[in-house]
Short mmCIF file of C-alpha atoms in Angstrom, two decimals:
data_model
loop_
_atom_site.label_atom_id
_atom_site.label_comp_id
_atom_site.label_asym_id
_atom_site.label_seq_id
_atom_site.Cartn_x
_atom_site.Cartn_y
_atom_site.Cartn_z
CA MET Z 1 6.58 -18.50 -7.19
CA PRO Z 2 5.49 -18.25 -3.71
CA THR Z 3 1.89 -16.84 -3.25
CA PRO Z 4 1.98 -13.27 -2.58
CA THR Z 5 1.66 -11.66 0.90
CA THR Z 6 -1.62 -9.68 1.36
CA PRO Z 7 -3.69 -7.88 3.75
CA MET Z 8 -6.17 -10.10 2.61
CA THR Z 9 -4.28 -13.59 2.59
CA ILE Z 10 -2.74 -12.36 5.98
CA ARG Z 11 -6.41 -11.81 7.48
CA ARG Z 12 -7.18 -15.41 6.51
CA CYS Z 13 -3.95 -17.05 8.25
CA ASN Z 14 -2.83 -14.90 10.91
CA ARG Z 15 -3.52 -11.54 11.45
CA ARG Z 16 -1.12 -11.02 14.40
CA THR Z 17 2.28 -11.77 12.49
CA VAL Z 18 4.56 -8.94 12.48
CA LEU Z 19 7.12 -8.78 10.03
CA GLY Z 20 10.81 -8.16 10.60
CA TYR Z 21 10.57 -4.24 10.21
CA GLY Z 22 9.30 -2.16 12.54
CA ALA Z 23 6.82 0.44 10.99
CA ALA Z 24 7.97 3.53 12.55
CA GLY Z 25 11.41 2.69 12.04
CA LEU Z 26 10.95 2.15 8.60
CA ALA Z 27 8.82 5.30 7.96
CA ALA Z 28 11.35 7.48 9.87
CA ALA Z 29 14.15 5.88 7.41
CA LEU Z 30 11.98 7.18 4.55
CA LEU Z 31 11.11 10.64 5.71
CA PRO Z 32 13.92 11.89 7.91
CA GLY Z 33 14.34 14.95 9.60
CA GLU Z 34 11.73 17.52 8.61
CA ALA Z 35 8.94 19.25 10.93
CA LEU Z 36 5.75 18.10 10.94
CA ALA Z 37 3.21 20.23 8.82
CA LEU Z 38 0.45 17.96 8.66
CA THR Z 39 -2.42 18.03 10.91
CA ASP Z 40 -4.66 15.48 12.33
CA ALA Z 41 -7.63 16.71 10.62
CA GLN Z 42 -5.72 16.53 7.34
CA ALA Z 43 -4.72 13.25 7.83
CA ARG Z 44 -8.00 12.01 8.76
CA ALA Z 45 -9.80 13.67 5.75
CA LEU Z 46 -7.15 12.29 3.15
CA ILE Z 47 -7.90 8.68 4.40
CA GLN Z 48 -11.72 9.42 4.56
CA ARG Z 49 -11.65 10.42 1.11
CA ALA Z 50 -9.55 7.30 0.19
CA VAL Z 51 -11.92 4.72 2.10
CA ASP Z 52 -14.90 6.40 0.14
CA ASP Z 53 -13.14 5.79 -2.98
CA VAL Z 54 -12.52 2.18 -2.18
CA ASN Z 55 -15.87 1.62 -1.39
CA VAL Z 56 -17.32 3.06 -4.51
CA ALA Z 57 -14.71 0.79 -6.20
CA ILE Z 58 -15.83 -2.67 -4.66
CA SER Z 59 -19.26 -1.90 -4.67
CA SER Z 60 -19.09 -0.76 -8.25
CA GLY Z 61 -19.82 -4.26 -9.90
CA LYS Z 62 -16.80 -4.15 -12.14
CA THR Z 63 -14.50 -6.93 -12.63
CA GLY Z 64 -10.88 -7.48 -14.21
CA PRO Z 65 -9.26 -4.53 -15.96
CA ALA Z 66 -12.01 -2.29 -15.43
CA LEU Z 67 -11.73 -2.68 -11.75
CA TYR Z 68 -7.97 -2.77 -11.51
CA ALA Z 69 -8.06 0.59 -13.34
CA MET Z 70 -10.30 2.19 -10.34
CA PHE Z 71 -7.80 0.96 -8.14
CA GLU Z 72 -5.07 2.25 -9.90
CA ARG Z 73 -6.44 5.82 -10.07
CA ILE Z 74 -7.14 5.64 -6.28
CA PHE Z 75 -3.45 4.76 -5.88
CA GLN Z 76 -2.43 7.49 -7.81
CA LYS Z 77 -4.73 9.89 -6.52
CA TYR Z 78 -3.87 9.36 -2.54
CA ALA Z 79 -0.60 7.19 -2.53
CA ASP Z 80 2.83 8.49 -2.27
CA VAL Z 81 3.67 6.24 -5.21
CA ASN Z 82 7.38 7.42 -5.51
CA VAL Z 83 8.18 6.39 -1.92
CA ILE Z 84 6.55 3.28 -1.77
CA ALA Z 85 8.22 1.91 -5.29
CA ARG Z 86 11.59 3.17 -4.26
CA SER Z 87 11.09 1.31 -0.60
CA ALA Z 88 9.65 -1.64 -2.71
CA LEU Z 89 12.74 -1.72 -4.68
CA GLY Z 90 15.28 -1.46 -1.59
CA VAL Z 91 19.06 -0.86 -2.03
CA ALA Z 92 18.65 -1.74 -6.05
CA ALA Z 93 16.99 1.80 -6.00
CA ARG Z 94 20.38 3.24 -5.62
CA GLN Z 95 21.75 1.65 -8.77
CA ALA Z 96 18.92 2.05 -10.89
CA SER Z 97 18.95 5.23 -13.40
CA PRO Z 98 16.52 7.74 -13.25
CA ALA Z 99 14.74 6.08 -16.41
CA GLN Z 100 14.46 2.55 -14.69
CA MET Z 101 13.40 4.30 -11.54
CA ALA Z 102 10.69 6.09 -13.47
CA ALA Z 103 9.56 2.75 -15.48
CA PHE Z 104 9.82 0.65 -12.20
CA THR Z 105 7.50 3.13 -10.61
CA GLN Z 106 4.76 3.18 -13.29
CA ALA Z 107 5.16 -0.91 -13.40
CA PHE Z 108 5.02 -1.23 -9.66
CA GLN Z 109 1.73 0.99 -9.56
CA GLY Z 110 -0.07 -1.32 -12.06
CA TYR Z 111 1.10 -4.28 -10.16
CA LEU Z 112 -0.40 -3.09 -6.83
CA SER Z 113 -3.37 -2.06 -8.64
CA ARG Z 114 -3.97 -5.28 -10.06
CA LYS Z 115 -2.82 -7.43 -6.96
CA TYR Z 116 -5.05 -5.82 -4.37
CA GLY Z 117 -7.90 -5.19 -6.94
CA LYS Z 118 -8.14 -9.06 -7.40
CA ARG Z 119 -8.87 -9.15 -3.43
CA PHE Z 120 -10.55 -6.18 -2.38
CA ARG Z 121 -13.72 -7.32 -3.73
CA GLU Z 122 -14.08 -9.25 -0.58
CA PHE Z 123 -14.90 -5.92 1.00
CA ILE Z 124 -18.00 -5.43 -0.65
CA GLY Z 125 -20.59 -4.32 1.99
CA ALA Z 126 -17.55 -3.56 4.48
CA ARG Z 127 -17.89 -0.41 6.29
CA PHE Z 128 -14.49 1.80 7.40
CA THR Z 129 -14.62 3.81 10.53
CA ILE Z 130 -11.84 6.05 11.68
CA GLU Z 131 -10.90 5.90 15.32
CA GLY Z 132 -8.30 8.60 15.49
CA ALA Z 133 -4.95 9.91 14.41
CA ARG Z 134 -1.75 10.31 16.06
CA PRO Z 135 1.81 11.93 15.14
CA ILE Z 136 4.73 9.75 14.98
CA LYS Z 137 7.88 11.87 14.41
CA THR Z 138 7.38 13.35 10.57
CA PHE Z 139 4.22 11.48 9.62
CA TYR Z 140 0.29 10.83 11.10
CA GLU Z 141 -0.83 7.31 11.37
CA VAL Z 142 -4.41 7.38 10.90
CA LYS Z 143 -6.30 4.36 12.60
CA THR Z 144 -9.52 2.79 10.83
CA THR Z 145 -11.56 -0.22 12.01
CA ALA Z 146 -12.94 -2.47 9.11
CA ILE Z 147 -16.28 -4.04 9.72
CA LEU Z 148 -17.55 -6.89 7.49
CA LYS Z 149 -20.83 -8.88 7.97
CA GLY Z 150 -20.07 -12.14 9.76
CA GLN Z 151 -16.41 -11.37 10.63
CA ALA Z 152 -14.49 -10.21 13.46
CA PRO Z 153 -13.70 -6.15 12.92
CA PHE Z 154 -10.22 -5.88 12.32
CA GLU Z 155 -7.45 -2.85 12.29
CA VAL Z 156 -5.95 -0.94 9.43
CA LEU Z 157 -3.46 1.71 10.03
CA TRP Z 158 -2.61 4.40 7.22
CA GLN Z 159 0.74 6.22 7.41
CA VAL Z 160 0.22 9.88 6.08
CA SER Z 161 2.77 12.42 5.31
CA ASP Z 162 2.89 15.64 3.24
CA ARG Z 163 6.63 15.31 2.55
CA SER Z 164 6.00 15.11 -1.40
CA GLY Z 165 4.26 18.32 -1.35
CA ALA Z 166 0.68 17.23 -1.03
CA ASP Z 167 -0.91 14.88 1.47
CA LYS Z 168 -0.63 11.32 0.55
CA PHE Z 169 -0.43 7.78 2.45
CA PHE Z 170 2.80 6.03 2.05
CA ASN Z 171 2.01 2.50 3.96
CA LEU Z 172 -0.69 0.30 5.14
CA ILE Z 173 -0.41 -1.68 8.34
CA VAL Z 174 -3.12 -4.44 8.77
CA GLU Z 175 -3.01 -5.72 12.28
CA GLY Z 176 0.54 -5.75 12.31
CA VAL Z 177 1.75 -6.56 8.72
CA ASN Z 178 3.51 -3.71 7.22
CA MET Z 179 2.76 -3.18 3.54
CA LEU Z 180 6.27 -1.58 2.72
CA ALA Z 181 7.87 -4.58 4.22
CA SER Z 182 5.60 -7.31 2.68
CA GLU Z 183 6.35 -5.63 -0.76
CA ARG Z 184 9.96 -5.08 -0.33
CA THR Z 185 10.18 -8.75 0.60
CA GLU Z 186 8.38 -9.63 -2.54
CA ILE Z 187 10.08 -7.30 -4.95
CA GLY Z 188 13.38 -8.33 -3.53
CA ALA Z 189 12.56 -12.03 -4.03
CA MET Z 190 11.53 -11.44 -7.37
CA LEU Z 191 14.50 -9.20 -8.44
CA ASP Z 192 16.94 -12.16 -7.12
CA ARG Z 193 15.21 -14.25 -9.38
CA ARG Z 194 15.99 -12.21 -12.27
CA ARG Z 195 19.82 -11.86 -10.98
CA GLY Z 196 19.23 -8.22 -10.26
CA ASN Z 197 18.44 -7.28 -13.70
CA ILE Z 198 15.91 -4.44 -13.07
CA ASP Z 199 14.94 -4.25 -16.83
CA LEU Z 200 13.57 -7.76 -16.43
CA LEU Z 201 11.97 -7.34 -13.16
CA ILE Z 202 10.10 -4.22 -15.12
CA GLN Z 203 8.86 -6.20 -17.77
CA ASP Z 204 7.60 -8.85 -15.64
CA LEU Z 205 5.91 -6.48 -13.19
CA LYS Z 206 3.76 -5.14 -16.07
CA THR Z 207 1.82 -8.38 -16.46
CA ALA Z 208 1.96 -9.81 -12.51
CA GLY Z 209 -0.36 -8.99 -9.71
#
């Protein structure tokens, strides 16, 4: 199985790699045709709270399941899990039953929490600064800079929408690398290896990451 692509491995290898999906184009497809009600201040405030909670988690000294549980709570609190999961499943989401979609979303949430929780400890001592926010069609993009001791700063963009009824982020872009596109590629490959069987994918996601 190929090594999963994550912001951390990307940062080590090639921060400037751009995946085949444009961030704005993918986001526009997910969030079509509604007026922008979210404000600059609200988008900034959401990401500031999310970053603060991430810092608490990575500085907690916890490891393993205890750390992953912290990240899952952060993910539940600040991310639009339904949009991210549906995007990751791609075309197969249209064939999934409501029960399968709910089960996939829950399994995917845990998978992402373990996947990123294992690597975010590299950010211990990091400082995130919010540089600004800009509206893009139906969402805001909040620019942050991650500053780590002994390493060059790098950019993290957070895409935020209130379309689900609450202010949530639905995508991360680390120096041009799109989380939604990365996960869609990864989940698509996992589904292909299981010959399109969504139930098998759901079971395997419960321990993957």
